[in-house]
Amino acid sequence: MDSKGCLEPMPLLVSAIELSLGVVCDFKPESLKVIETEINRVYPIGNEPMLSTIISYGVYLGEVFVRNVPGAFWGPYTGDDLLDLDIRIDRKEHSFVGYPLKRVLDFWFDRSLALSVYYQMNLDMLDGVIQPEASSA
């Protein structure tokens, strides 16, 4: 299945976020902070998330990238695990592959891993503002 097939229910996923949190999802980067705040309010830390909840928020996070970052697109979905659904951004100097559903799952259990910071940090790396850590050999 390609990523488009995985993303067909996006309007329903976004509606689920809007209903559960009482927010409007406009796919703007600023909306990520609102969603973080509301997740903290509605879902206490330690609350075990349903996979459908992680998928909804993860697809939203990925779509914020796709709609706001030039060159961002959903990568092909080739696995059995929806958490492997990725977004990609290719630029001359830098490229990025991110896993928004995994990031939402990480945020769910460690609220210091803010979605808005993830978004901005990756833009800063793409723009060369910050450099990714060199891998240790």
CSV table of C-alpha atoms in Angstrom, one decimal:
chain,number,residue,atom,x,y,z
A,1,MET,CA,0.0,0.0,0.0
A,2,ASP,CA,1.3,3.4,-0.8
A,3,SER,CA,1.2,6.3,1.6
A,4,LYS,CA,-1.8,7.8,-0.2
A,5,GLY,CA,-3.8,4.8,0.7
A,6,CYS,CA,-2.9,5.2,4.4
A,7,LEU,CA,-3.8,8.8,4.3
A,8,GLU,CA,-7.3,8.6,2.7
A,9,PRO,CA,-9.1,8.7,6.1
A,10,MET,CA,-7.2,11.9,7.0
A,11,PRO,CA,-10.4,14.1,7.2
A,12,LEU,CA,-11.9,11.6,9.7
A,13,LEU,CA,-8.6,11.5,11.7
A,14,VAL,CA,-8.5,15.3,11.9
A,15,SER,CA,-12.2,15.4,12.9
A,16,ALA,CA,-11.4,13.0,15.7
A,17,ILE,CA,-8.7,15.3,17.0
A,18,GLU,CA,-11.0,18.3,16.8
A,19,LEU,CA,-13.8,16.5,18.7
A,20,SER,CA,-11.6,15.0,21.4
A,21,LEU,CA,-9.7,18.2,22.1
A,22,GLY,CA,-12.2,20.9,21.2
A,23,VAL,CA,-9.7,22.6,18.9
A,24,VAL,CA,-9.6,23.6,15.2
A,25,CYS,CA,-6.9,21.8,13.2
A,26,ASP,CA,-5.7,24.2,10.5
A,27,PHE,CA,-2.4,22.5,9.8
A,28,LYS,CA,-0.4,25.6,10.7
A,29,PRO,CA,2.8,25.0,12.7
A,30,GLU,CA,1.4,27.1,15.6
A,31,SER,CA,-1.4,24.6,16.0
A,32,LEU,CA,1.1,22.0,17.3
A,33,LYS,CA,1.5,24.0,20.6
A,34,VAL,CA,-2.3,24.1,21.0
A,35,ILE,CA,-2.5,20.4,20.4
A,36,GLU,CA,0.3,19.7,22.9
A,37,THR,CA,-1.5,21.8,25.5
A,38,GLU,CA,-4.8,20.0,25.0
A,39,ILE,CA,-3.2,16.6,25.0
A,40,ASN,CA,-1.7,17.4,28.4
A,41,ARG,CA,-5.1,18.6,29.6
A,42,VAL,CA,-7.2,15.7,28.2
A,43,TYR,CA,-4.8,12.8,28.4
A,44,PRO,CA,-2.8,12.5,31.7
A,45,ILE,CA,0.7,11.1,31.5
A,46,GLY,CA,0.6,7.4,31.9
A,47,ASN,CA,-2.6,7.1,30.0
A,48,GLU,CA,-2.1,4.2,27.6
A,49,PRO,CA,-3.0,5.5,24.1
A,50,MET,CA,-5.1,3.7,21.6
A,51,LEU,CA,-3.3,3.1,18.3
A,52,SER,CA,-6.0,5.1,16.5
A,53,THR,CA,-5.2,8.1,18.7
A,54,ILE,CA,-1.5,7.9,17.9
A,55,ILE,CA,-2.3,7.6,14.2
A,56,SER,CA,-4.6,10.6,14.2
A,57,TYR,CA,-2.1,12.9,15.9
A,58,GLY,CA,0.9,11.5,13.9
A,59,VAL,CA,-0.8,12.0,10.6
A,60,TYR,CA,-1.7,15.5,11.6
A,61,LEU,CA,2.0,16.2,12.6
A,62,GLY,CA,3.2,14.8,9.3
A,63,GLU,CA,0.7,16.8,7.3
A,64,VAL,CA,1.8,20.0,9.1
A,65,PHE,CA,5.2,19.4,7.6
A,66,VAL,CA,3.8,18.5,4.1
A,67,ARG,CA,1.6,21.6,3.9
A,68,ASN,CA,4.1,24.1,5.3
A,69,VAL,CA,7.6,23.0,4.3
A,70,PRO,CA,8.5,23.3,0.6
A,71,GLY,CA,9.6,19.9,-0.7
A,72,ALA,CA,8.0,17.9,2.1
A,73,PHE,CA,6.1,14.8,1.1
A,74,TRP,CA,4.9,11.5,2.5
A,75,GLY,CA,7.3,8.7,1.8
A,76,PRO,CA,6.1,5.4,0.3
A,77,TYR,CA,4.6,3.1,2.9
A,78,THR,CA,6.3,-0.3,2.5
A,79,GLY,CA,5.9,-1.9,5.9
A,80,ASP,CA,3.4,-3.6,8.1
A,81,ASP,CA,3.6,-1.1,10.9
A,82,LEU,CA,1.8,2.2,10.4
A,83,LEU,CA,4.3,3.7,12.9
A,84,ASP,CA,6.8,3.4,10.0
A,85,LEU,CA,4.9,5.9,7.8
A,86,ASP,CA,7.4,8.7,7.1
A,87,ILE,CA,7.7,12.2,5.8
A,88,ARG,CA,10.6,13.3,3.7
A,89,ILE,CA,12.2,16.6,2.8
A,90,ASP,CA,14.9,16.9,0.3
A,91,ARG,CA,17.0,20.0,-0.1
A,92,LYS,CA,20.3,20.5,-1.9
A,93,GLU,CA,22.4,20.6,1.3
A,94,HIS,CA,20.3,18.5,3.6
A,95,SER,CA,17.6,15.9,3.6
A,96,PHE,CA,15.3,14.7,6.3
A,97,VAL,CA,13.3,11.5,7.0
A,98,GLY,CA,11.0,11.8,10.0
A,99,TYR,CA,8.5,9.4,11.6
A,100,PRO,CA,5.7,11.6,12.9
A,101,LEU,CA,3.6,8.7,14.4
A,102,LYS,CA,6.6,7.5,16.3
A,103,ARG,CA,7.3,11.1,17.5
A,104,VAL,CA,3.7,11.3,18.8
A,105,LEU,CA,4.1,8.0,20.6
A,106,ASP,CA,7.3,9.3,22.2
A,107,PHE,CA,5.6,12.6,23.2
A,108,TRP,CA,2.7,10.6,24.8
A,109,PHE,CA,5.1,9.1,27.3
A,110,ASP,CA,7.5,11.9,27.7
A,111,ARG,CA,5.9,15.3,27.4
A,112,SER,CA,9.2,17.1,27.2
A,113,LEU,CA,9.5,15.8,23.6
A,114,ALA,CA,7.3,18.6,22.2
A,115,LEU,CA,5.8,18.2,18.8
A,116,SER,CA,6.3,21.9,18.1
A,117,VAL,CA,10.0,21.7,19.0
A,118,TYR,CA,10.4,18.6,16.8
A,119,TYR,CA,8.9,20.6,13.9
A,120,GLN,CA,11.1,23.7,14.5
A,121,MET,CA,14.3,21.7,15.2
A,122,ASN,CA,14.0,19.8,11.9
A,123,LEU,CA,13.4,23.0,10.0
A,124,ASP,CA,16.5,24.5,11.7
A,125,MET,CA,18.6,21.5,10.6
A,126,LEU,CA,17.4,21.7,7.1
A,127,ASP,CA,18.2,25.4,7.0
A,128,GLY,CA,21.7,24.8,8.5
A,129,VAL,CA,20.8,26.8,11.6
A,130,ILE,CA,21.8,23.8,13.7
A,131,GLN,CA,23.9,20.8,12.7
A,132,PRO,CA,22.9,17.2,13.3
A,133,GLU,CA,25.1,15.3,15.6
A,134,ALA,CA,27.8,13.4,13.9
A,135,SER,CA,27.4,9.7,14.4
A,136,SER,CA,30.1,8.1,16.6
A,137,ALA,CA,32.2,5.5,14.9
